[in-house]
mmCIF file of C-alpha atoms and ligand atoms in Angstrom:
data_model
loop_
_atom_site.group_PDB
_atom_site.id
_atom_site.type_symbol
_atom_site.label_atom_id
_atom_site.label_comp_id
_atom_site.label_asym_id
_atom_site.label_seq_id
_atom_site.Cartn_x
_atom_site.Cartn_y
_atom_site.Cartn_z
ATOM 1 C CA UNK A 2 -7.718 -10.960 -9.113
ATOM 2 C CA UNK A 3 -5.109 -13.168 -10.028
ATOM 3 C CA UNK A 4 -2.033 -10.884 -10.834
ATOM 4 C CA UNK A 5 1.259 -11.386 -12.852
ATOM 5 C CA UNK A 6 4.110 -8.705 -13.216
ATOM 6 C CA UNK A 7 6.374 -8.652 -16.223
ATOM 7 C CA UNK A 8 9.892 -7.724 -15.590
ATOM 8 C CA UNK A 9 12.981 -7.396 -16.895
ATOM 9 C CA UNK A 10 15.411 -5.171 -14.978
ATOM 10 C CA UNK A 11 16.021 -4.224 -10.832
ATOM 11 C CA UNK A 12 12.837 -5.209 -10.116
ATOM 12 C CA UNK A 13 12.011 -1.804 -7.884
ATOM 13 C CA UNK A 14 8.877 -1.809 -8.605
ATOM 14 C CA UNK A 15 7.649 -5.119 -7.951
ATOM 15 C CA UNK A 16 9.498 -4.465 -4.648
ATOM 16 C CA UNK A 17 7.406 -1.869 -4.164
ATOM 17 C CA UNK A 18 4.381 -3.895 -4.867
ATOM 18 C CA UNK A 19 5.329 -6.312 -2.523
ATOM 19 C CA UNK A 20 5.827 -4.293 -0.181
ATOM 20 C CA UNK A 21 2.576 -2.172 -0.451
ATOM 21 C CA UNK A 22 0.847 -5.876 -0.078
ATOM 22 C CA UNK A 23 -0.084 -6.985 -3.241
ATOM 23 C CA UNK A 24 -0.382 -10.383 -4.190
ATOM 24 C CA UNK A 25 1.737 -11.109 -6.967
ATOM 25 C CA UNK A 26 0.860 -14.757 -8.346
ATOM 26 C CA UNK A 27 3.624 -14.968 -10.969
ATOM 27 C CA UNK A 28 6.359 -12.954 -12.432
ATOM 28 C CA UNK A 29 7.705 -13.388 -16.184
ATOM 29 C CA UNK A 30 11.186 -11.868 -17.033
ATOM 30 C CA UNK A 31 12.069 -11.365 -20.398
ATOM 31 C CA UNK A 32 15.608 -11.052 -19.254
ATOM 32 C CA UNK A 33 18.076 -14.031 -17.220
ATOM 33 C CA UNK A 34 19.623 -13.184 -13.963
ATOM 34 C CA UNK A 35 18.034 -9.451 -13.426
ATOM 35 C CA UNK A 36 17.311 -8.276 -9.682
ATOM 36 C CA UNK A 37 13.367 -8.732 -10.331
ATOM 37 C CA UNK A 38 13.773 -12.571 -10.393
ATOM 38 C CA UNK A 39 15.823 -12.292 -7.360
ATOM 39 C CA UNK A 40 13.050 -10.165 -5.395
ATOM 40 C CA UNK A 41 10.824 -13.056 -6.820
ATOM 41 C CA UNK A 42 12.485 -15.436 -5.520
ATOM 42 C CA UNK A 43 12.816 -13.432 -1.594
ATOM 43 C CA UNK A 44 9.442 -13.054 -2.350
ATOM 44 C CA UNK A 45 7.979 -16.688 -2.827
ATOM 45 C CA UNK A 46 6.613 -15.692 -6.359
ATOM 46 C CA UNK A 47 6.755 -17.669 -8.928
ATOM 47 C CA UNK A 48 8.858 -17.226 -11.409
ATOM 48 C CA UNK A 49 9.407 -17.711 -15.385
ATOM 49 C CA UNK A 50 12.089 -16.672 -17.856
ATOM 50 C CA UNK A 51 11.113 -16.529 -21.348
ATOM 51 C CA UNK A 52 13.902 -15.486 -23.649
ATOM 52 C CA UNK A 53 12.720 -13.779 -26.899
ATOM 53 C CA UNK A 54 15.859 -15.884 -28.664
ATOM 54 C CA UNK A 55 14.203 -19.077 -28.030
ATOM 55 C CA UNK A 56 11.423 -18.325 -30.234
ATOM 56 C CA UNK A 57 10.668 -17.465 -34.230
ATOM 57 C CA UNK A 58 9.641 -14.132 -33.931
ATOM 58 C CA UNK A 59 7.189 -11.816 -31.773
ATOM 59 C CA UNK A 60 4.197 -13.625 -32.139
ATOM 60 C CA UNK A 61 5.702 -17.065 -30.925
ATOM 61 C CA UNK A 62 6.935 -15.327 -27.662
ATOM 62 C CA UNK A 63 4.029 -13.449 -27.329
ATOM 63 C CA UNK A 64 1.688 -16.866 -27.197
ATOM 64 C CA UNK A 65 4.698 -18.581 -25.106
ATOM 65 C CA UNK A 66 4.206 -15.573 -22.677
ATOM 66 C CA UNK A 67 -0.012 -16.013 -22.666
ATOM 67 C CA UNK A 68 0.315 -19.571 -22.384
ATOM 68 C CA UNK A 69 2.509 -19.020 -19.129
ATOM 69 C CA UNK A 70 -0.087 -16.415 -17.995
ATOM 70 C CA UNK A 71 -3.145 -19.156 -18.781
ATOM 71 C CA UNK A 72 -1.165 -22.034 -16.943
ATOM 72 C CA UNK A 73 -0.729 -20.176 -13.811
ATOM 73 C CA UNK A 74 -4.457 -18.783 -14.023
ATOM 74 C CA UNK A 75 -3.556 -15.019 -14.316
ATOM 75 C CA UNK A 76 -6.412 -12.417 -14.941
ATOM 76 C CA UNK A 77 -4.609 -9.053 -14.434
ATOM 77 C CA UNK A 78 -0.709 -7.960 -15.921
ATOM 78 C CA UNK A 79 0.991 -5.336 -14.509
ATOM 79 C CA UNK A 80 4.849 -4.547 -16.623
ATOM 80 C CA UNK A 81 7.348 -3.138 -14.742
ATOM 81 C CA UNK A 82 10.709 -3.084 -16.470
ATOM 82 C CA UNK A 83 9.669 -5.416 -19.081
ATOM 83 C CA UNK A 84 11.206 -3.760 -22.464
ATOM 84 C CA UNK A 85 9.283 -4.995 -25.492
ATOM 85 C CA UNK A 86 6.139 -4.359 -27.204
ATOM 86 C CA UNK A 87 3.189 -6.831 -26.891
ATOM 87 C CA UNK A 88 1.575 -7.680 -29.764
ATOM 88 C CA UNK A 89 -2.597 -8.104 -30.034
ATOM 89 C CA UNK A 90 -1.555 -11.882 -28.910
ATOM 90 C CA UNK A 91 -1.660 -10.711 -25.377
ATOM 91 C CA UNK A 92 -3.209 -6.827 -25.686
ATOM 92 C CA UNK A 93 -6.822 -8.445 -26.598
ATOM 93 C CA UNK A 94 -6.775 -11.552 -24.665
ATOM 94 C CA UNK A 95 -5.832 -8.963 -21.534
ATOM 95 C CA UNK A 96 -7.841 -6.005 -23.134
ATOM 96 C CA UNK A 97 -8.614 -3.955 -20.203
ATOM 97 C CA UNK A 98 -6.325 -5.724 -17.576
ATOM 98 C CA UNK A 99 -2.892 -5.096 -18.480
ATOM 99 C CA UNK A 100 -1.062 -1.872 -16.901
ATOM 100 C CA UNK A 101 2.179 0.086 -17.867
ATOM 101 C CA UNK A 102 4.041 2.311 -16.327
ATOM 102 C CA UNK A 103 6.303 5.217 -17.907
ATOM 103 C CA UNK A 104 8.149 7.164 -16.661
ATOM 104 C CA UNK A 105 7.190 10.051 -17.980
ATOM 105 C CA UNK A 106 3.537 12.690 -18.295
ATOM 106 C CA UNK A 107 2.298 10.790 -21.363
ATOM 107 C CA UNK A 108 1.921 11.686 -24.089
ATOM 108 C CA UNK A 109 5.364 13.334 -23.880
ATOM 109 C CA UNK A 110 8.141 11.293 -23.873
ATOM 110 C CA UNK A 111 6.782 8.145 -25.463
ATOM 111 C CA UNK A 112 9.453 5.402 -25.751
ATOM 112 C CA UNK A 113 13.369 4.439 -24.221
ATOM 113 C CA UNK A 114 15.079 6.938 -22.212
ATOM 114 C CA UNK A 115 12.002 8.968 -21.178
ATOM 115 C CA UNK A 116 13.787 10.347 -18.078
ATOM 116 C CA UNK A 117 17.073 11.123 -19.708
ATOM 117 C CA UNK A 118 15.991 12.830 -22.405
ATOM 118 C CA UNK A 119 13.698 14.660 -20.174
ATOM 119 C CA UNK A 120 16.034 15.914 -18.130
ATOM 120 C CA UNK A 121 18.285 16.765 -21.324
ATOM 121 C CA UNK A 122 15.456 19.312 -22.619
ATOM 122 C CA UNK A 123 15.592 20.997 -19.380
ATOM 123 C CA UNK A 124 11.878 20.499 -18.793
ATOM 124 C CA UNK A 125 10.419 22.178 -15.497
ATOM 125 C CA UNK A 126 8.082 19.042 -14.728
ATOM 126 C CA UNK A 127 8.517 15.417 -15.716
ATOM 127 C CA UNK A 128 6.235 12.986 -13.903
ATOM 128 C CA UNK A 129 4.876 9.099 -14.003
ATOM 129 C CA UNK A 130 1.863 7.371 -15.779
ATOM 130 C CA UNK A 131 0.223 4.411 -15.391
ATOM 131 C CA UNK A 132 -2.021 3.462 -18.270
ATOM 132 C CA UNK A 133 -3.871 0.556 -19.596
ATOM 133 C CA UNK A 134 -1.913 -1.315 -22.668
ATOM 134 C CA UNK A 135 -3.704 -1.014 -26.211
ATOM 135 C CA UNK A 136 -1.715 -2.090 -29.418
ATOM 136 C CA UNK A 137 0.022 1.560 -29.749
ATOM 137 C CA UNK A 138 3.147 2.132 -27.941
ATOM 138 C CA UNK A 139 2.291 4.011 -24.845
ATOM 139 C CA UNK A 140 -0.779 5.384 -26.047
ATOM 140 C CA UNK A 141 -3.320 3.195 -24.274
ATOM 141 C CA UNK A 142 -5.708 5.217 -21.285
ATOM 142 C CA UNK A 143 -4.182 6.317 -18.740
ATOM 143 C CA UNK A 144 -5.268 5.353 -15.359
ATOM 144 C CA UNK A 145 -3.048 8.022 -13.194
ATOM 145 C CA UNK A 146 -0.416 10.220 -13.165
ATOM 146 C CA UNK A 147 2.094 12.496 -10.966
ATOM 147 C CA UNK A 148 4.095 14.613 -11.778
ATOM 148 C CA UNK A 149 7.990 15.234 -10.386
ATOM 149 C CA UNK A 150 9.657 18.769 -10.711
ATOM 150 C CA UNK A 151 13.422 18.705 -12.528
ATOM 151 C CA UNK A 152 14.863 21.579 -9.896
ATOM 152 C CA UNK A 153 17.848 23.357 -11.114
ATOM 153 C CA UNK A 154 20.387 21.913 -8.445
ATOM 154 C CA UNK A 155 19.501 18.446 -9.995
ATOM 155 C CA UNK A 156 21.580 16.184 -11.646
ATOM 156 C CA UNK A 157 20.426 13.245 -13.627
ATOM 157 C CA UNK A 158 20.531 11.142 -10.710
ATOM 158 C CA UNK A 159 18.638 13.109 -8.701
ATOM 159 C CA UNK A 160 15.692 13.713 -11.495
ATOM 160 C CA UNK A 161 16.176 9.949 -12.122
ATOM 161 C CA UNK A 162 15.694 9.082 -8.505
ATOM 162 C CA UNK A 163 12.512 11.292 -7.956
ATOM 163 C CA UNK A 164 11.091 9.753 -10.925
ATOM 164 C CA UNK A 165 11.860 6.331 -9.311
ATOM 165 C CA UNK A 166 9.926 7.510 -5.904
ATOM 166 C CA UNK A 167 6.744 8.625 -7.462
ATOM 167 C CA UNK A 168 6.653 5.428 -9.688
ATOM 168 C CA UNK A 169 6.773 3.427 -6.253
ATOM 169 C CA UNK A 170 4.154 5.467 -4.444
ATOM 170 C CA UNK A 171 1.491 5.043 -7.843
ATOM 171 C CA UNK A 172 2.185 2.177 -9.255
ATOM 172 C CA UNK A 173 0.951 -0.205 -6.550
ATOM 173 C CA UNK A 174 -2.064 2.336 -5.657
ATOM 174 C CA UNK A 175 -3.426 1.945 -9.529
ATOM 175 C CA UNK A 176 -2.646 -1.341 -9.249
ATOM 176 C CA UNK A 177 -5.186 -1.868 -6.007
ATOM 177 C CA UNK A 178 -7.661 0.701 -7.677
ATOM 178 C CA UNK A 179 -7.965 -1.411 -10.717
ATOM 179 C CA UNK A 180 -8.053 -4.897 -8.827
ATOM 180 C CA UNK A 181 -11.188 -3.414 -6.334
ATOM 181 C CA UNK A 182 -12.711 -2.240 -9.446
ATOM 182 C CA UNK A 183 -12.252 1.356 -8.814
ATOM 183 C CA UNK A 184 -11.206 2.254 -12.312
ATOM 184 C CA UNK A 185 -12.409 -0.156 -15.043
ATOM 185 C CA UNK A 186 -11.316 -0.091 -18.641
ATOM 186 C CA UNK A 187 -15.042 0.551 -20.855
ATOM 187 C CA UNK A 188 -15.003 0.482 -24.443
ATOM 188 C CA UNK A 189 -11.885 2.121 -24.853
ATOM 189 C CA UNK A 190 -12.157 4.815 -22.071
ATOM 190 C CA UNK A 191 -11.383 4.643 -17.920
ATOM 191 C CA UNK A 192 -13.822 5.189 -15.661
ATOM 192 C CA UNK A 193 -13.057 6.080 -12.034
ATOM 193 C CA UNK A 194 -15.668 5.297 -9.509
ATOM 194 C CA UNK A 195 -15.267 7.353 -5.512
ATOM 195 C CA UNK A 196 -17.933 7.629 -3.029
ATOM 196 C CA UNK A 197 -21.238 7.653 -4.792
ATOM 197 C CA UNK A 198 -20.014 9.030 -8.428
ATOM 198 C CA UNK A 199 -18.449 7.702 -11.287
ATOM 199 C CA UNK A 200 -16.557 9.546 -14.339
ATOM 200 C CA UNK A 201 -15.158 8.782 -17.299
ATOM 201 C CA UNK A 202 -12.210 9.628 -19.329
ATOM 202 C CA UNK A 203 -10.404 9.003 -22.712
ATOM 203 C CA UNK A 204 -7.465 9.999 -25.018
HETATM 204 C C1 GRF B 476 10.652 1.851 -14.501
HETATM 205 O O1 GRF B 476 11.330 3.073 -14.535
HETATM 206 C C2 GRF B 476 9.450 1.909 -15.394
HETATM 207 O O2 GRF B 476 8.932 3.192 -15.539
HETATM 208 C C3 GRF B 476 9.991 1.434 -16.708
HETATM 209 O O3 GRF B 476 10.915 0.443 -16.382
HETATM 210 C C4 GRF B 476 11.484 0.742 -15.111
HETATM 211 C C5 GRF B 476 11.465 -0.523 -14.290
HETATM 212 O O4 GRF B 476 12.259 -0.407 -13.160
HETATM 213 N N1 GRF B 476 8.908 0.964 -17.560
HETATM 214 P P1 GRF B 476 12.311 -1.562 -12.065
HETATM 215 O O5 GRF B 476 12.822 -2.823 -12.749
HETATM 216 O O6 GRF B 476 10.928 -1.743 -11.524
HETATM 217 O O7 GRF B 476 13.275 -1.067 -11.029
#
Protein backbone atom coordinates (compact mmCIF):
# COMPACT_ATOMS: atom_id res chain seq x y z
CA UNK A 1 0.00 0.00 0.00
CA UNK A 2 0.75 3.35 -0.85
CA UNK A 3 1.27 5.21 2.56
CA UNK A 4 1.20 8.94 3.66
CA UNK A 5 1.94 10.24 7.29
CA UNK A 6 0.44 13.45 8.57
CA UNK A 7 2.59 15.48 10.78
CA UNK A 8 2.93 18.37 12.47
CA UNK A 9 5.49 18.41 15.29
CA UNK A 10 9.26 16.46 15.98
CA UNK A 11 8.45 14.05 13.71
CA UNK A 12 9.56 10.94 16.23
CA UNK A 13 7.41 8.88 15.02
CA UNK A 14 7.78 8.94 11.45
CA UNK A 15 11.46 8.48 12.47
CA UNK A 16 10.54 5.58 13.92
CA UNK A 17 8.70 4.41 10.92
CA UNK A 18 11.49 4.96 8.87
CA UNK A 19 13.51 3.38 10.67
CA UNK A 20 11.43 0.15 11.30
CA UNK A 21 11.36 0.12 7.19
CA UNK A 22 8.31 1.40 6.13
CA UNK A 23 7.76 3.01 3.02
CA UNK A 24 6.48 6.30 3.51
CA UNK A 25 5.31 7.77 -0.02
CA UNK A 26 4.42 11.28 1.18
CA UNK A 27 4.24 13.30 4.27
CA UNK A 28 1.70 16.36 4.81
CA UNK A 29 2.48 18.86 7.70
CA UNK A 30 -0.06 20.99 8.86
CA UNK A 31 2.61 23.03 10.47
CA UNK A 32 5.94 25.14 8.57
CA UNK A 33 9.41 24.39 9.64
CA UNK A 34 8.64 21.39 12.32
CA UNK A 35 11.38 18.52 12.71
CA UNK A 36 8.95 15.98 10.75
CA UNK A 37 9.57 17.87 7.44
CA UNK A 38 13.15 17.84 8.22
CA UNK A 39 13.24 13.88 8.82
CA UNK A 40 11.28 14.03 5.43
CA UNK A 41 13.50 15.63 3.82
CA UNK A 42 16.81 13.14 5.38
CA UNK A 43 14.47 10.76 4.42
CA UNK A 44 13.79 11.33 0.57
CA UNK A 45 9.95 11.61 1.28
CA UNK A 46 8.04 13.78 -0.20
CA UNK A 47 6.86 16.45 1.31
CA UNK A 48 3.75 19.02 1.50
CA UNK A 49 2.80 21.89 3.79
CA UNK A 50 -0.72 22.80 3.88
CA UNK A 51 -1.47 25.66 6.19
CA UNK A 52 -5.07 25.67 7.59
CA UNK A 53 -4.81 29.80 7.14
CA UNK A 54 -4.67 29.50 3.50
CA UNK A 55 -8.03 28.14 3.28
CA UNK A 56 -11.95 29.17 4.15
CA UNK A 57 -12.61 26.89 6.73
CA UNK A 58 -12.22 23.01 7.61
CA UNK A 59 -13.77 21.60 4.78
CA UNK A 60 -11.57 23.55 2.15
CA UNK A 61 -8.36 22.20 3.90
CA UNK A 62 -9.72 19.04 4.39
CA UNK A 63 -10.33 18.54 0.32
CA UNK A 64 -6.84 20.52 -0.22
CA UNK A 65 -5.35 17.74 2.06
CA UNK A 66 -7.34 14.65 -0.06
CA UNK A 67 -6.50 16.20 -3.19
CA UNK A 68 -2.69 16.07 -2.12
CA UNK A 69 -3.29 12.46 -0.93
CA UNK A 70 -5.12 11.59 -4.59
CA UNK A 71 -2.22 13.37 -6.58
CA UNK A 72 0.47 11.42 -5.03
CA UNK A 73 -1.70 8.08 -5.27
CA UNK A 74 -1.97 7.41 -1.46
CA UNK A 75 -4.22 4.46 -0.20
CA UNK A 76 -3.32 4.25 3.54
CA UNK A 77 -2.84 7.55 6.27
CA UNK A 78 -1.11 7.12 9.20
CA UNK A 79 -1.15 10.82 11.71
CA UNK A 80 1.52 11.25 13.82
CA UNK A 81 1.66 14.68 15.41
CA UNK A 82 -0.82 16.10 13.14
CA UNK A 83 -3.20 18.28 15.61
CA UNK A 84 -6.60 18.79 14.01
CA UNK A 85 -9.69 16.95 13.48
CA UNK A 86 -10.56 15.51 10.00
CA UNK A 87 -13.73 16.02 8.87
CA UNK A 88 -15.94 13.10 6.81
CA UNK A 89 -14.00 14.87 3.69
CA UNK A 90 -11.14 12.58 4.35
CA UNK A 91 -12.64 9.98 7.27
CA UNK A 92 -14.99 8.29 4.42
CA UNK A 93 -12.91 8.62 1.43
CA UNK A 94 -10.06 6.77 3.84
CA UNK A 95 -12.79 4.81 5.87
CA UNK A 96 -10.88 1.95 7.11
CA UNK A 97 -7.28 3.13 6.18
CA UNK A 98 -6.46 5.98 8.24
CA UNK A 99 -4.60 5.32 11.75
CA UNK A 100 -4.10 7.50 14.95
CA UNK A 101 -2.13 7.29 17.57
CA UNK A 102 -2.75 8.64 21.29
CA UNK A 103 -1.01 8.67 23.69
CA UNK A 104 -2.97 7.42 26.05
CA UNK A 105 -5.35 3.69 26.98
CA UNK A 106 -8.37 5.01 25.06
CA UNK A 107 -11.02 5.70 26.00
CA UNK A 108 -9.37 7.59 28.88
CA UNK A 109 -7.76 10.55 28.16
CA UNK A 110 -9.41 11.55 24.91
CA UNK A 111 -8.02 14.86 23.54
CA UNK A 112 -4.67 17.52 24.11
CA UNK A 113 -2.41 16.84 26.87
CA UNK A 114 -3.26 13.14 27.35
CA UNK A 115 0.12 12.44 29.02
CA UNK A 116 0.22 15.47 31.23
CA UNK A 117 -2.85 15.27 32.61
CA UNK A 118 -2.26 11.67 33.11
CA UNK A 119 0.49 11.96 34.99
CA UNK A 120 -1.28 14.93 37.01
CA UNK A 121 -4.09 12.35 38.29
CA UNK A 122 -1.43 10.19 39.55
CA UNK A 123 -2.67 7.23 37.52
CA UNK A 124 -0.74 3.81 38.12
CA UNK A 125 -0.83 2.89 34.24
CA UNK A 126 -1.03 5.17 31.23
CA UNK A 127 -0.27 3.49 27.91
CA UNK A 128 -0.55 4.06 23.84
CA UNK A 129 -3.34 3.30 21.22
CA UNK A 130 -3.44 3.04 17.82
CA UNK A 131 -6.91 3.10 16.34
CA UNK A 132 -8.60 3.50 13.08
CA UNK A 133 -10.07 7.27 12.50
CA UNK A 134 -14.04 7.51 12.40
CA UNK A 135 -15.71 11.06 12.56
CA UNK A 136 -15.60 11.10 16.61
CA UNK A 137 -12.59 12.39 18.22
CA UNK A 138 -10.56 9.45 19.26
CA UNK A 139 -13.26 7.12 19.38
CA UNK A 140 -12.70 5.16 16.18
CA UNK A 141 -11.53 1.03 16.73
CA UNK A 142 -8.72 0.52 18.09
CA UNK A 143 -6.20 -1.60 16.43
CA UNK A 144 -3.58 -2.02 19.54
CA UNK A 145 -2.54 -0.89 22.61
CA UNK A 146 0.31 -0.95 25.47
CA UNK A 147 0.32 0.14 28.29
CA UNK A 148 3.35 2.21 30.30
CA UNK A 149 3.44 2.24 34.23
CA UNK A 150 3.72 6.06 35.89
CA UNK A 151 6.34 4.72 38.82
CA UNK A 152 6.53 6.91 41.77
CA UNK A 153 10.25 8.14 41.23
CA UNK A 154 8.90 9.61 37.88
CA UNK A 155 8.76 12.94 36.84
CA UNK A 156 6.85 14.21 33.91
CA UNK A 157 9.68 13.70 31.74
CA UNK A 158 10.25 10.46 32.55
CA UNK A 159 6.33 9.31 32.18
CA UNK A 160 6.48 11.51 29.03
CA UNK A 161 9.48 9.71 27.68
CA UNK A 162 8.13 6.09 28.33
CA UNK A 163 5.06 7.08 26.65
CA UNK A 164 7.25 8.25 23.70
CA UNK A 165 9.11 4.61 23.63
CA UNK A 166 6.08 2.47 23.50
CA UNK A 167 4.50 4.78 20.79
CA UNK A 168 7.77 3.99 18.68
CA UNK A 169 7.81 0.26 19.28
CA UNK A 170 3.63 0.04 18.15
CA UNK A 171 3.09 2.43 15.98
CA UNK A 172 5.12 1.10 13.04
CA UNK A 173 4.11 -2.69 14.02
CA UNK A 174 0.15 -1.67 13.50
CA UNK A 175 1.18 0.11 10.81
CA UNK A 176 2.80 -3.23 8.97
CA UNK A 177 -0.16 -5.35 10.46
CA UNK A 178 -2.68 -3.24 8.72
CA UNK A 179 -0.66 -2.84 5.33
CA UNK A 180 -0.21 -7.08 5.15
CA UNK A 181 -3.79 -7.20 5.91
CA UNK A 182 -3.46 -8.60 9.29
CA UNK A 183 -6.08 -6.43 10.89
CA UNK A 184 -8.74 -5.05 8.49
CA UNK A 185 -11.32 -2.46 9.36
CA UNK A 186 -15.13 -4.50 8.65
CA UNK A 187 -18.21 -2.68 8.96
CA UNK A 188 -17.24 -0.73 11.76
CA UNK A 189 -15.30 -3.39 13.82
CA UNK A 190 -11.31 -4.77 13.55
CA UNK A 191 -10.62 -7.99 12.82
CA UNK A 192 -7.22 -9.54 13.58
CA UNK A 193 -6.21 -12.48 11.54
CA UNK A 194 -2.81 -14.97 13.17
CA UNK A 195 -2.00 -18.36 12.08
CA UNK A 196 -5.14 -20.05 10.93
CA UNK A 197 -7.85 -17.87 13.05
CA UNK A 198 -9.40 -14.72 12.77
CA UNK A 199 -11.34 -12.50 15.53
CA UNK A 200 -13.12 -9.66 15.70
CA UNK A 201 -13.55 -6.72 17.88
CA UNK A 202 -15.51 -3.41 18.40
CA UNK A 203 -16.19 -0.41 20.73
C1 LIG B 1 2.73 11.68 19.67
O1 LIG B 1 2.88 11.73 21.06
C2 LIG B 1 1.36 11.17 19.32
O2 LIG B 1 0.83 10.32 20.29
C3 LIG B 1 0.55 12.42 19.24
O3 LIG B 1 1.40 13.37 18.69
C4 LIG B 1 2.74 13.07 19.06
C5 LIG B 1 3.60 13.16 17.82
O4 LIG B 1 4.95 13.17 18.14
N1 LIG B 1 -0.66 12.19 18.46
P1 LIG B 1 6.06 13.13 17.00
O5 LIG B 1 5.87 14.37 16.14
O6 LIG B 1 5.88 11.87 16.22
O7 LIG B 1 7.36 13.17 17.74
Amino acid sequence: MRWAVLVGGTGSNLKALLAFGLRVDLVVSHRPGVGALDIAAEHGVPARVILPKDYADRLAYDQAVCACLEEFGIEAVAMAGFLRWLSPAVTARYRGAILNLHPSLLPSYTGLHAIERAFTDRVLWSGVTVHFVDEGHDTGPIVAQVPVPRLLEDTPADFERRIHQAEHHLYPRAIQAVDQGWVRFIDGMVSHQGGNREWMHGR
